[in-house]
Amino acid sequence: MKFALGFLALISSIALAQTPHPRPPITGISHIAVYAADPAAAEHYYVDIVGCEKRPDPEDRHGARYYVNSTQFVEVLPLIDKSSPNRLDHLAYNTTDAGRMALYLISKGLEITHTLYDPGDGSRLIEVKDPEGNTVQFVQPPANPQPVNAPNLVGHHIIHVGMLVHSREKEDTFYRAILDFKPYWYGGMKPDKIDWVSQQTPESHDWLEYMLTSGPSGGGIQDVSQHQLGVLNHFSIGVVSVPKTFAALKAANRLSQPDNHTQIGKDGKWQLNLFDPDGTRLEYMEFSNVEKPCCSDFTAPNPSPSE
């Protein structure tokens, strides 16, 4: 902690003396961190159903990490506030240099709320708040990340994360104007309403999806329940074929109600939704659309299985 505070003071003083600072590359999604009321049930889901490799959480000894690949994972933390329906703690993105990212963000007037250099796995991370108060981490992965041993995974790339957003315009001042996220797609349940806005990280094809409080067809989210928040605050694993993914999971008895059907979303992509014991949604999604998307065309390349 003392080292982290000293590092923060150092980069703050440097940032004040030398501005502006260039933004280091943001190379994709690092992880999503969620709360679990029952850690054992969460472990069963993420290991036995999804197929991730479980590892200790160097940030929180009471938590766990469930790896999809060597630099992407789901962080599961013990639920502290049982009165809250929220199960999202933070979203995180990979960067090539956490220190330079801190300097860049400070030069833009943002406060670094937390720094952690080498929590035990060789990574470095910083933490800020976005305009709506959501916690956002930037992670510099270890120089030599440990390979993942997870033979039962049916997808090995977190291609997007989604979160509840109240104001698209306010969030754009951070993700678009400061971080340079680039437009990807937007759409809604009806062509004249925008319910979802997606933007890719600047140096990858991974994307962040605003789940707008306009709700389905602009009618508003009437019930911001634990279930509703689990749908909005979600993540997606890319797969080559959703029908084949469904068949493989069903044959292995890894599906249960209501996770028993596939669908083509408004973006024209096949998807299959699963939910962890606390309601956080996992979308298995194909990398490319098979139908023309509603509402807007894609304005950046789709991710690919080779990424």
PDB file of C-alpha atoms in Angstrom:
ATOM      1  CA  MET A   1       0.000   0.000   0.000  1.00  0.00           C
ATOM      2  CA  LYS A   2       2.817   2.438   0.890  1.00  0.00           C
ATOM      3  CA  PHE A   3       4.493   1.671  -2.413  1.00  0.00           C
ATOM      4  CA  ALA A   4       1.244   2.244  -4.297  1.00  0.00           C
ATOM      5  CA  LEU A   5       0.681   5.583  -2.563  1.00  0.00           C
ATOM      6  CA  GLY A   6       4.255   6.632  -3.261  1.00  0.00           C
ATOM      7  CA  PHE A   7       3.843   5.703  -6.908  1.00  0.00           C
ATOM      8  CA  LEU A   8       0.639   7.702  -7.104  1.00  0.00           C
ATOM      9  CA  ALA A   9       2.304  10.769  -5.592  1.00  0.00           C
ATOM     10  CA  LEU A  10       5.192  10.432  -8.020  1.00  0.00           C
ATOM     11  CA  ILE A  11       3.069  10.187 -11.142  1.00  0.00           C
ATOM     12  CA  SER A  12       0.850  13.036  -9.929  1.00  0.00           C
ATOM     13  CA  SER A  13       3.825  15.358  -9.534  1.00  0.00           C
ATOM     14  CA  ILE A  14       5.249  14.359 -12.901  1.00  0.00           C
ATOM     15  CA  ALA A  15       1.869  14.863 -14.581  1.00  0.00           C
ATOM     16  CA  LEU A  16       1.604  18.379 -13.203  1.00  0.00           C
ATOM     17  CA  ALA A  17       5.098  19.238 -14.402  1.00  0.00           C
ATOM     18  CA  GLN A  18       4.918  17.667 -17.842  1.00  0.00           C
ATOM     19  CA  THR A  19       1.743  17.873 -19.901  1.00  0.00           C
ATOM     20  CA  PRO A  20       0.250  16.692 -22.153  1.00  0.00           C
ATOM     21  CA  HIS A  21       0.946  12.938 -22.006  1.00  0.00           C
ATOM     22  CA  PRO A  22       0.155  10.552 -24.852  1.00  0.00           C
ATOM     23  CA  ARG A  23      -2.307   7.756 -24.230  1.00  0.00           C
ATOM     24  CA  PRO A  24      -0.725   4.291 -24.215  1.00  0.00           C
ATOM     25  CA  PRO A  25      -2.512   1.585 -26.222  1.00  0.00           C
ATOM     26  CA  ILE A  26      -5.665   0.022 -24.794  1.00  0.00           C
ATOM     27  CA  THR A  27      -5.417  -3.500 -26.160  1.00  0.00           C
ATOM     28  CA  GLY A  28      -8.797  -4.962 -25.231  1.00  0.00           C
ATOM     29  CA  ILE A  29     -10.854  -6.213 -22.321  1.00  0.00           C
ATOM     30  CA  SER A  30      -9.070  -7.461 -19.217  1.00  0.00           C
ATOM     31  CA  HIS A  31     -11.921  -8.610 -17.002  1.00  0.00           C
ATOM     32  CA  ILE A  32     -15.282  -8.064 -15.399  1.00  0.00           C
ATOM     33  CA  ALA A  33     -15.542  -8.177 -11.599  1.00  0.00           C
ATOM     34  CA  VAL A  34     -18.814  -9.343 -10.057  1.00  0.00           C
ATOM     35  CA  TYR A  35     -20.146 -10.197  -6.612  1.00  0.00           C
ATOM     36  CA  ALA A  36     -21.333 -13.627  -5.509  1.00  0.00           C
ATOM     37  CA  ALA A  37     -23.634 -14.377  -2.587  1.00  0.00           C
ATOM     38  CA  ASP A  38     -22.475 -18.006  -2.622  1.00  0.00           C
ATOM     39  CA  PRO A  39     -18.818 -18.391  -3.722  1.00  0.00           C
ATOM     40  CA  ALA A  40     -19.138 -22.196  -3.944  1.00  0.00           C
ATOM     41  CA  ALA A  41     -22.100 -21.933  -6.315  1.00  0.00           C
ATOM     42  CA  ALA A  42     -20.193 -19.368  -8.379  1.00  0.00           C
ATOM     43  CA  GLU A  43     -17.198 -21.703  -8.573  1.00  0.00           C
ATOM     44  CA  HIS A  44     -19.397 -24.548  -9.799  1.00  0.00           C
ATOM     45  CA  TYR A  45     -20.841 -22.302 -12.498  1.00  0.00           C
ATOM     46  CA  TYR A  46     -17.603 -20.757 -13.762  1.00  0.00           C
ATOM     47  CA  VAL A  47     -15.563 -23.980 -13.596  1.00  0.00           C
ATOM     48  CA  ASP A  48     -18.042 -26.796 -14.313  1.00  0.00           C
ATOM     49  CA  ILE A  49     -20.529 -24.996 -16.568  1.00  0.00           C
ATOM     50  CA  VAL A  50     -18.450 -22.335 -18.349  1.00  0.00           C
ATOM     51  CA  GLY A  51     -15.170 -24.278 -18.105  1.00  0.00           C
ATOM     52  CA  CYS A  52     -12.813 -21.577 -16.799  1.00  0.00           C
ATOM     53  CA  GLU A  53      -9.645 -22.235 -14.807  1.00  0.00           C
ATOM     54  CA  LYS A  54      -9.906 -21.012 -11.220  1.00  0.00           C
ATOM     55  CA  ARG A  55      -6.960 -19.155  -9.672  1.00  0.00           C
ATOM     56  CA  PRO A  56      -6.481 -17.122  -6.497  1.00  0.00           C
ATOM     57  CA  ASP A  57      -7.282 -13.433  -6.702  1.00  0.00           C
ATOM     58  CA  PRO A  58      -4.121 -11.410  -5.982  1.00  0.00           C
ATOM     59  CA  GLU A  59      -6.241  -8.282  -5.436  1.00  0.00           C
ATOM     60  CA  ASP A  60      -8.559  -9.823  -2.826  1.00  0.00           C
ATOM     61  CA  ARG A  61      -7.698 -12.984  -0.908  1.00  0.00           C
ATOM     62  CA  HIS A  62     -11.412 -13.625  -0.402  1.00  0.00           C
ATOM     63  CA  GLY A  63     -12.104 -13.522  -4.129  1.00  0.00           C
ATOM     64  CA  ALA A  64     -11.243 -15.748  -7.081  1.00  0.00           C
ATOM     65  CA  ARG A  65     -10.355 -15.350 -10.729  1.00  0.00           C
ATOM     66  CA  TYR A  66     -11.834 -17.544 -13.449  1.00  0.00           C
ATOM     67  CA  TYR A  67      -9.646 -17.396 -16.544  1.00  0.00           C
ATOM     68  CA  VAL A  68     -10.849 -17.502 -20.145  1.00  0.00           C
ATOM     69  CA  ASN A  69      -7.337 -16.971 -21.518  1.00  0.00           C
ATOM     70  CA  SER A  70      -4.008 -15.862 -20.070  1.00  0.00           C
ATOM     71  CA  THR A  71      -4.980 -12.160 -19.913  1.00  0.00           C
ATOM     72  CA  GLN A  72      -8.793 -12.252 -19.609  1.00  0.00           C
ATOM     73  CA  PHE A  73     -10.866 -13.460 -16.682  1.00  0.00           C
ATOM     74  CA  VAL A  74     -13.937 -13.040 -14.525  1.00  0.00           C
ATOM     75  CA  GLU A  75     -13.142 -11.819 -11.022  1.00  0.00           C
ATOM     76  CA  VAL A  76     -15.663 -13.041  -8.444  1.00  0.00           C
ATOM     77  CA  LEU A  77     -15.787 -11.173  -5.142  1.00  0.00           C
ATOM     78  CA  PRO A  78     -17.756 -12.006  -1.986  1.00  0.00           C
ATOM     79  CA  LEU A  79     -21.013 -10.082  -1.697  1.00  0.00           C
ATOM     80  CA  ILE A  80     -20.792  -7.561   1.141  1.00  0.00           C
ATOM     81  CA  ASP A  81     -23.956  -5.492   0.729  1.00  0.00           C
ATOM     82  CA  LYS A  82     -26.718  -8.096   0.609  1.00  0.00           C
ATOM     83  CA  SER A  83     -29.372  -5.384   0.476  1.00  0.00           C
ATOM     84  CA  SER A  84     -28.180  -4.192  -2.951  1.00  0.00           C
ATOM     85  CA  PRO A  85     -29.392  -5.790  -6.205  1.00  0.00           C
ATOM     86  CA  ASN A  86     -26.142  -4.769  -7.937  1.00  0.00           C
ATOM     87  CA  ARG A  87     -23.616  -7.510  -8.691  1.00  0.00           C
ATOM     88  CA  LEU A  88     -21.121  -5.493 -10.780  1.00  0.00           C
ATOM     89  CA  ASP A  89     -17.998  -4.197  -9.040  1.00  0.00           C
ATOM     90  CA  HIS A  90     -15.973  -2.958 -12.017  1.00  0.00           C
ATOM     91  CA  LEU A  91     -14.916  -3.401 -15.634  1.00  0.00           C
ATOM     92  CA  ALA A  92     -11.272  -3.491 -16.698  1.00  0.00           C
ATOM     93  CA  TYR A  93      -9.263  -3.027 -19.885  1.00  0.00           C
ATOM     94  CA  ASN A  94      -5.752  -4.096 -20.796  1.00  0.00           C
ATOM     95  CA  THR A  95      -3.081  -1.515 -21.532  1.00  0.00           C
ATOM     96  CA  THR A  96       0.566  -1.764 -22.491  1.00  0.00           C
ATOM     97  CA  ASP A  97       1.679   0.589 -19.704  1.00  0.00           C
ATOM     98  CA  ALA A  98      -0.323   1.264 -16.516  1.00  0.00           C
ATOM     99  CA  GLY A  99       2.048   4.000 -15.391  1.00  0.00           C
ATOM    100  CA  ARG A 100       1.753   5.943 -18.626  1.00  0.00           C
ATOM    101  CA  MET A 101      -2.006   5.462 -18.547  1.00  0.00           C
ATOM    102  CA  ALA A 102      -2.098   7.026 -15.080  1.00  0.00           C
ATOM    103  CA  LEU A 103      -0.097  10.009 -16.330  1.00  0.00           C
ATOM    104  CA  TYR A 104      -2.389  10.402 -19.311  1.00  0.00           C
ATOM    105  CA  LEU A 105      -5.580  10.277 -17.249  1.00  0.00           C
ATOM    106  CA  ILE A 106      -4.230  12.729 -14.675  1.00  0.00           C
ATOM    107  CA  SER A 107      -3.290  15.105 -17.482  1.00  0.00           C
ATOM    108  CA  LYS A 108      -6.943  14.976 -18.539  1.00  0.00           C
ATOM    109  CA  GLY A 109      -8.080  16.027 -15.083  1.00  0.00           C
ATOM    110  CA  LEU A 110      -9.053  12.603 -13.737  1.00  0.00           C
ATOM    111  CA  GLU A 111      -8.229  11.288 -10.276  1.00  0.00           C
ATOM    112  CA  ILE A 112      -6.501   7.932  -9.906  1.00  0.00           C
ATOM    113  CA  THR A 113      -8.438   6.334  -7.064  1.00  0.00           C
ATOM    114  CA  HIS A 114      -6.278   3.227  -6.668  1.00  0.00           C
ATOM    115  CA  THR A 115      -2.939   1.884  -7.885  1.00  0.00           C
ATOM    116  CA  LEU A 116      -1.457  -1.553  -7.421  1.00  0.00           C
ATOM    117  CA  TYR A 117       1.925  -2.515  -8.795  1.00  0.00           C
ATOM    118  CA  ASP A 118       2.427  -6.267  -8.966  1.00  0.00           C
ATOM    119  CA  PRO A 119      -0.334  -7.627  -6.734  1.00  0.00           C
ATOM    120  CA  GLY A 120       1.415 -10.985  -6.937  1.00  0.00           C
ATOM    121  CA  ASP A 121       0.978 -12.068 -10.546  1.00  0.00           C
ATOM    122  CA  GLY A 122       3.361  -9.597 -12.205  1.00  0.00           C
ATOM    123  CA  SER A 123       0.610  -7.258 -13.404  1.00  0.00           C
ATOM    124  CA  ARG A 124       0.144  -3.552 -12.703  1.00  0.00           C
ATOM    125  CA  LEU A 125      -3.151  -1.729 -12.491  1.00  0.00           C
ATOM    126  CA  ILE A 126      -4.740   1.631 -11.887  1.00  0.00           C
ATOM    127  CA  GLU A 127      -8.330   2.562 -11.126  1.00  0.00           C
ATOM    128  CA  VAL A 128     -10.528   5.557 -11.938  1.00  0.00           C
ATOM    129  CA  LYS A 129     -14.218   6.474 -11.945  1.00  0.00           C
ATOM    130  CA  ASP A 130     -16.115   7.154 -15.143  1.00  0.00           C
ATOM    131  CA  PRO A 131     -18.595  10.086 -15.331  1.00  0.00           C
ATOM    132  CA  GLU A 132     -21.425   8.023 -13.822  1.00  0.00           C
ATOM    133  CA  GLY A 133     -19.279   6.753 -10.960  1.00  0.00           C
ATOM    134  CA  ASN A 134     -18.539   3.300 -12.339  1.00  0.00           C
ATOM    135  CA  THR A 135     -15.167   1.878 -11.352  1.00  0.00           C
ATOM    136  CA  VAL A 136     -12.849   1.308 -14.310  1.00  0.00           C
ATOM    137  CA  GLN A 137      -9.470  -0.435 -14.100  1.00  0.00           C
ATOM    138  CA  PHE A 138      -6.597  -0.411 -16.573  1.00  0.00           C
ATOM    139  CA  VAL A 139      -4.399  -3.470 -16.283  1.00  0.00           C
ATOM    140  CA  GLN A 140      -0.904  -3.989 -17.606  1.00  0.00           C
ATOM    141  CA  PRO A 141      -0.735  -7.800 -17.868  1.00  0.00           C
ATOM    142  CA  PRO A 142       2.300  -9.755 -16.652  1.00  0.00           C
ATOM    143  CA  ALA A 143       5.236  -9.835 -19.056  1.00  0.00           C
ATOM    144  CA  ASN A 144       4.932 -13.619 -19.219  1.00  0.00           C
ATOM    145  CA  PRO A 145       1.328 -14.523 -18.423  1.00  0.00           C
ATOM    146  CA  GLN A 146       0.652 -18.059 -17.261  1.00  0.00           C
ATOM    147  CA  PRO A 147      -1.055 -20.259 -19.876  1.00  0.00           C
ATOM    148  CA  VAL A 148      -4.602 -21.298 -19.046  1.00  0.00           C
ATOM    149  CA  ASN A 149      -5.446 -24.952 -18.492  1.00  0.00           C
ATOM    150  CA  ALA A 150      -9.157 -25.066 -19.263  1.00  0.00           C
ATOM    151  CA  PRO A 151      -9.981 -27.884 -21.709  1.00  0.00           C
ATOM    152  CA  ASN A 152     -13.750 -27.539 -21.220  1.00  0.00           C
ATOM    153  CA  LEU A 153     -13.995 -23.926 -22.359  1.00  0.00           C
ATOM    154  CA  VAL A 154     -16.030 -23.527 -25.549  1.00  0.00           C
ATOM    155  CA  GLY A 155     -14.704 -20.015 -26.209  1.00  0.00           C
ATOM    156  CA  HIS A 156     -11.410 -18.363 -25.325  1.00  0.00           C
ATOM    157  CA  HIS A 157     -11.954 -14.634 -25.867  1.00  0.00           C
ATOM    158  CA  ILE A 158     -14.073 -12.121 -23.964  1.00  0.00           C
ATOM    159  CA  ILE A 159     -15.167  -9.984 -26.898  1.00  0.00           C
ATOM    160  CA  HIS A 160     -17.362  -7.473 -25.081  1.00  0.00           C
ATOM    161  CA  VAL A 161     -18.673  -6.248 -21.765  1.00  0.00           C
ATOM    162  CA  GLY A 162     -21.882  -4.341 -21.112  1.00  0.00           C
ATOM    163  CA  MET A 163     -23.019  -2.017 -18.344  1.00  0.00           C
ATOM    164  CA  LEU A 164     -26.000   0.069 -17.319  1.00  0.00           C
ATOM    165  CA  VAL A 165     -25.641   3.637 -18.627  1.00  0.00           C
ATOM    166  CA  HIS A 166     -27.937   6.536 -17.731  1.00  0.00           C
ATOM    167  CA  SER A 167     -26.474   9.145 -20.106  1.00  0.00           C
ATOM    168  CA  ARG A 168     -24.819   8.237 -23.380  1.00  0.00           C
ATOM    169  CA  GLU A 169     -23.579  11.809 -23.782  1.00  0.00           C
ATOM    170  CA  LYS A 170     -21.984  11.939 -20.337  1.00  0.00           C
ATOM    171  CA  GLU A 171     -20.223   8.585 -20.732  1.00  0.00           C
ATOM    172  CA  ASP A 172     -18.963   9.579 -24.187  1.00  0.00           C
ATOM    173  CA  THR A 173     -16.932  12.391 -22.586  1.00  0.00           C
ATOM    174  CA  PHE A 174     -14.804   9.651 -21.010  1.00  0.00           C
ATOM    175  CA  TYR A 175     -14.884   6.626 -23.311  1.00  0.00           C
ATOM    176  CA  ARG A 176     -14.960   8.464 -26.631  1.00  0.00           C
ATOM    177  CA  ALA A 177     -13.316  11.850 -25.967  1.00  0.00           C
ATOM    178  CA  ILE A 178     -10.587  10.781 -23.520  1.00  0.00           C
ATOM    179  CA  LEU A 179     -10.037   7.075 -24.171  1.00  0.00           C
ATOM    180  CA  ASP A 180     -10.651   7.159 -27.946  1.00  0.00           C
ATOM    181  CA  PHE A 181     -13.065   4.231 -28.031  1.00  0.00           C
ATOM    182  CA  LYS A 182     -14.375   4.014 -31.599  1.00  0.00           C
ATOM    183  CA  PRO A 183     -17.997   3.575 -32.772  1.00  0.00           C
ATOM    184  CA  TYR A 184     -18.995   0.013 -33.649  1.00  0.00           C
ATOM    185  CA  TRP A 185     -22.802  -0.389 -33.686  1.00  0.00           C
ATOM    186  CA  TYR A 186     -25.990   0.885 -32.105  1.00  0.00           C
ATOM    187  CA  GLY A 187     -29.527  -0.445 -32.094  1.00  0.00           C
ATOM    188  CA  GLY A 188     -32.788  -0.980 -30.278  1.00  0.00           C
ATOM    189  CA  MET A 189     -35.785  -3.238 -29.976  1.00  0.00           C
ATOM    190  CA  LYS A 190     -37.483  -0.907 -32.467  1.00  0.00           C
ATOM    191  CA  PRO A 191     -35.686   0.855 -35.350  1.00  0.00           C
ATOM    192  CA  ASP A 192     -36.516   4.348 -34.067  1.00  0.00           C
ATOM    193  CA  LYS A 193     -35.236   3.727 -30.505  1.00  0.00           C
ATOM    194  CA  ILE A 194     -31.654   3.300 -29.308  1.00  0.00           C
ATOM    195  CA  ASP A 195     -31.263   0.818 -26.452  1.00  0.00           C
ATOM    196  CA  TRP A 196     -27.656  -0.274 -26.990  1.00  0.00           C
ATOM    197  CA  VAL A 197     -24.530   1.592 -28.126  1.00  0.00           C
ATOM    198  CA  SER A 198     -21.305  -0.303 -28.738  1.00  0.00           C
ATOM    199  CA  GLN A 199     -17.797   1.111 -29.089  1.00  0.00           C
ATOM    200  CA  GLN A 200     -14.554  -0.774 -29.548  1.00  0.00           C
ATOM    201  CA  THR A 201     -11.424  -0.259 -27.523  1.00  0.00           C
ATOM    202  CA  PRO A 202      -9.003   1.837 -29.597  1.00  0.00           C
ATOM    203  CA  GLU A 203      -6.331  -0.803 -30.291  1.00  0.00           C
ATOM    204  CA  SER A 204      -8.495  -3.930 -30.495  1.00  0.00           C
ATOM    205  CA  HIS A 205     -11.871  -5.150 -31.697  1.00  0.00           C
ATOM    206  CA  ASP A 206     -13.201  -5.849 -28.174  1.00  0.00           C
ATOM    207  CA  TRP A 207     -16.053  -3.558 -27.282  1.00  0.00           C
ATOM    208  CA  LEU A 208     -18.007  -1.897 -24.492  1.00  0.00           C
ATOM    209  CA  GLU A 209     -21.789  -1.874 -24.791  1.00  0.00           C
ATOM    210  CA  TYR A 210     -23.801   0.903 -23.187  1.00  0.00           C
ATOM    211  CA  MET A 211     -27.038  -0.633 -21.892  1.00  0.00           C
ATOM    212  CA  LEU A 212     -29.138   2.515 -21.878  1.00  0.00           C
ATOM    213  CA  THR A 213     -31.818   3.183 -19.296  1.00  0.00           C
ATOM    214  CA  SER A 214     -34.213   3.932 -22.131  1.00  0.00           C
ATOM    215  CA  GLY A 215     -34.909   0.210 -21.822  1.00  0.00           C
ATOM    216  CA  PRO A 216     -36.624  -1.880 -24.499  1.00  0.00           C
ATOM    217  CA  SER A 217     -37.981   0.430 -27.172  1.00  0.00           C
ATOM    218  CA  GLY A 218     -37.439   3.523 -25.064  1.00  0.00           C
ATOM    219  CA  GLY A 219     -40.099   2.618 -22.536  1.00  0.00           C
ATOM    220  CA  GLY A 220     -37.742   2.950 -19.606  1.00  0.00           C
ATOM    221  CA  ILE A 221     -36.432   0.324 -17.221  1.00  0.00           C
ATOM    222  CA  GLN A 222     -39.300  -0.075 -14.793  1.00  0.00           C
ATOM    223  CA  ASP A 223     -37.741  -2.675 -12.519  1.00  0.00           C
ATOM    224  CA  VAL A 224     -34.020  -2.259 -11.867  1.00  0.00           C
ATOM    225  CA  SER A 225     -33.975  -5.562 -10.046  1.00  0.00           C
ATOM    226  CA  GLN A 226     -31.097  -7.946  -9.490  1.00  0.00           C
ATOM    227  CA  HIS A 227     -32.228  -9.895 -12.556  1.00  0.00           C
ATOM    228  CA  GLN A 228     -32.503  -6.765 -14.700  1.00  0.00           C
ATOM    229  CA  LEU A 229     -29.074  -5.536 -13.615  1.00  0.00           C
ATOM    230  CA  GLY A 230     -27.618  -8.978 -14.367  1.00  0.00           C
ATOM    231  CA  VAL A 231     -28.893  -8.666 -17.929  1.00  0.00           C
ATOM    232  CA  LEU A 232     -27.524  -5.147 -18.331  1.00  0.00           C
ATOM    233  CA  ASN A 233     -24.150  -5.672 -16.606  1.00  0.00           C
ATOM    234  CA  HIS A 234     -22.829  -8.613 -18.583  1.00  0.00           C
ATOM    235  CA  PHE A 235     -19.987 -10.059 -20.622  1.00  0.00           C
ATOM    236  CA  SER A 236     -19.641 -12.045 -23.822  1.00  0.00           C
ATOM    237  CA  ILE A 237     -17.378 -14.870 -24.958  1.00  0.00           C
ATOM    238  CA  GLY A 238     -16.841 -15.193 -28.688  1.00  0.00           C
ATOM    239  CA  VAL A 239     -17.440 -18.530 -30.422  1.00  0.00           C
ATOM    240  CA  VAL A 240     -17.252 -19.630 -34.041  1.00  0.00           C
ATOM    241  CA  SER A 241     -20.674 -21.296 -33.968  1.00  0.00           C
ATOM    242  CA  VAL A 242     -23.415 -20.724 -31.410  1.00  0.00           C
ATOM    243  CA  PRO A 243     -25.470 -23.744 -32.576  1.00  0.00           C
ATOM    244  CA  LYS A 244     -22.427 -25.995 -32.123  1.00  0.00           C
ATOM    245  CA  THR A 245     -21.696 -24.382 -28.757  1.00  0.00           C
ATOM    246  CA  PHE A 246     -25.272 -25.036 -27.674  1.00  0.00           C
ATOM    247  CA  ALA A 247     -25.064 -28.665 -28.809  1.00  0.00           C
ATOM    248  CA  ALA A 248     -21.759 -29.243 -26.981  1.00  0.00           C
ATOM    249  CA  LEU A 249     -23.021 -27.708 -23.727  1.00  0.00           C
ATOM    250  CA  LYS A 250     -26.303 -29.607 -23.910  1.00  0.00           C
ATOM    251  CA  ALA A 251     -24.554 -32.926 -24.584  1.00  0.00           C
ATOM    252  CA  ALA A 252     -22.352 -32.350 -21.520  1.00  0.00           C
ATOM    253  CA  ASN A 253     -25.397 -31.499 -19.363  1.00  0.00           C
ATOM    254  CA  ARG A 254     -24.125 -27.953 -18.874  1.00  0.00           C
ATOM    255  CA  LEU A 255     -27.379 -26.168 -19.718  1.00  0.00           C
ATOM    256  CA  SER A 256     -30.479 -25.574 -17.626  1.00  0.00           C
ATOM    257  CA  GLN A 257     -33.602 -23.436 -17.789  1.00  0.00           C
ATOM    258  CA  PRO A 258     -33.860 -20.754 -19.036  1.00  0.00           C
ATOM    259  CA  ASP A 259     -30.525 -21.235 -20.833  1.00  0.00           C
ATOM    260  CA  ASN A 260     -31.930 -23.611 -23.369  1.00  0.00           C
ATOM    261  CA  HIS A 261     -32.288 -21.731 -26.626  1.00  0.00           C
ATOM    262  CA  THR A 262     -30.270 -19.790 -29.159  1.00  0.00           C
ATOM    263  CA  GLN A 263     -31.318 -16.623 -30.953  1.00  0.00           C
ATOM    264  CA  ILE A 264     -30.175 -14.052 -33.474  1.00  0.00           C
ATOM    265  CA  GLY A 265     -29.894 -10.631 -31.857  1.00  0.00           C
ATOM    266  CA  LYS A 266     -30.784  -7.280 -33.356  1.00  0.00           C
ATOM    267  CA  ASP A 267     -27.131  -6.964 -34.386  1.00  0.00           C
ATOM    268  CA  GLY A 268     -27.591  -9.982 -36.646  1.00  0.00           C
ATOM    269  CA  LYS A 269     -25.333 -12.248 -34.581  1.00  0.00           C
ATOM    270  CA  TRP A 270     -26.163 -15.646 -33.131  1.00  0.00           C
ATOM    271  CA  GLN A 271     -26.078 -15.725 -29.327  1.00  0.00           C
ATOM    272  CA  LEU A 272     -26.765 -18.021 -26.379  1.00  0.00           C
ATOM    273  CA  ASN A 273     -27.361 -16.580 -22.916  1.00  0.00           C
ATOM    274  CA  LEU A 274     -26.366 -18.181 -19.615  1.00  0.00           C
ATOM    275  CA  PHE A 275     -26.677 -16.689 -16.123  1.00  0.00           C
ATOM    276  CA  ASP A 276     -24.476 -17.225 -13.089  1.00  0.00           C
ATOM    277  CA  PRO A 277     -26.099 -17.948  -9.683  1.00  0.00           C
ATOM    278  CA  ASP A 278     -26.362 -14.197  -8.981  1.00  0.00           C
ATOM    279  CA  GLY A 279     -27.900 -13.403 -12.357  1.00  0.00           C
ATOM    280  CA  THR A 280     -24.901 -11.982 -14.248  1.00  0.00           C
ATOM    281  CA  ARG A 281     -25.393 -12.775 -17.914  1.00  0.00           C
ATOM    282  CA  LEU A 282     -22.847 -14.501 -20.138  1.00  0.00           C
ATOM    283  CA  GLU A 283     -23.507 -14.189 -23.846  1.00  0.00           C
ATOM    284  CA  TYR A 284     -21.888 -16.740 -26.105  1.00  0.00           C
ATOM    285  CA  MET A 285     -21.783 -14.772 -29.346  1.00  0.00           C
ATOM    286  CA  GLU A 286     -20.515 -15.406 -32.847  1.00  0.00           C
ATOM    287  CA  PHE A 287     -17.774 -13.090 -34.039  1.00  0.00           C
ATOM    288  CA  SER A 288     -19.637 -11.938 -37.151  1.00  0.00           C
ATOM    289  CA  ASN A 289     -23.249 -11.302 -38.032  1.00  0.00           C
ATOM    290  CA  VAL A 290     -25.223 -13.708 -40.215  1.00  0.00           C
ATOM    291  CA  GLU A 291     -28.004 -11.200 -40.913  1.00  0.00           C
ATOM    292  CA  LYS A 292     -28.067  -7.494 -41.640  1.00  0.00           C
ATOM    293  CA  PRO A 293     -28.157  -5.670 -38.290  1.00  0.00           C
ATOM    294  CA  CYS A 294     -31.030  -3.417 -37.443  1.00  0.00           C
ATOM    295  CA  CYS A 295     -30.733   0.312 -36.935  1.00  0.00           C
ATOM    296  CA  SER A 296     -27.122   0.857 -38.032  1.00  0.00           C
ATOM    297  CA  ASP A 297     -24.347  -0.828 -39.934  1.00  0.00           C
ATOM    298  CA  PHE A 298     -21.147  -1.941 -38.231  1.00  0.00           C
ATOM    299  CA  THR A 299     -18.626   0.871 -38.494  1.00  0.00           C
ATOM    300  CA  ALA A 300     -15.518  -1.087 -37.456  1.00  0.00           C
ATOM    301  CA  PRO A 301     -14.273  -4.625 -38.153  1.00  0.00           C
ATOM    302  CA  ASN A 302     -15.697  -7.509 -36.156  1.00  0.00           C
ATOM    303  CA  PRO A 303     -13.386  -9.432 -33.834  1.00  0.00           C
ATOM    304  CA  SER A 304     -12.054 -12.697 -35.216  1.00  0.00           C
ATOM    305  CA  PRO A 305     -11.320 -16.168 -33.795  1.00  0.00           C
ATOM    306  CA  SER A 306      -7.599 -15.583 -34.315  1.00  0.00           C
ATOM    307  CA  GLU A 307      -7.485 -12.631 -31.903  1.00  0.00           C
TER     308      GLU A 307
END
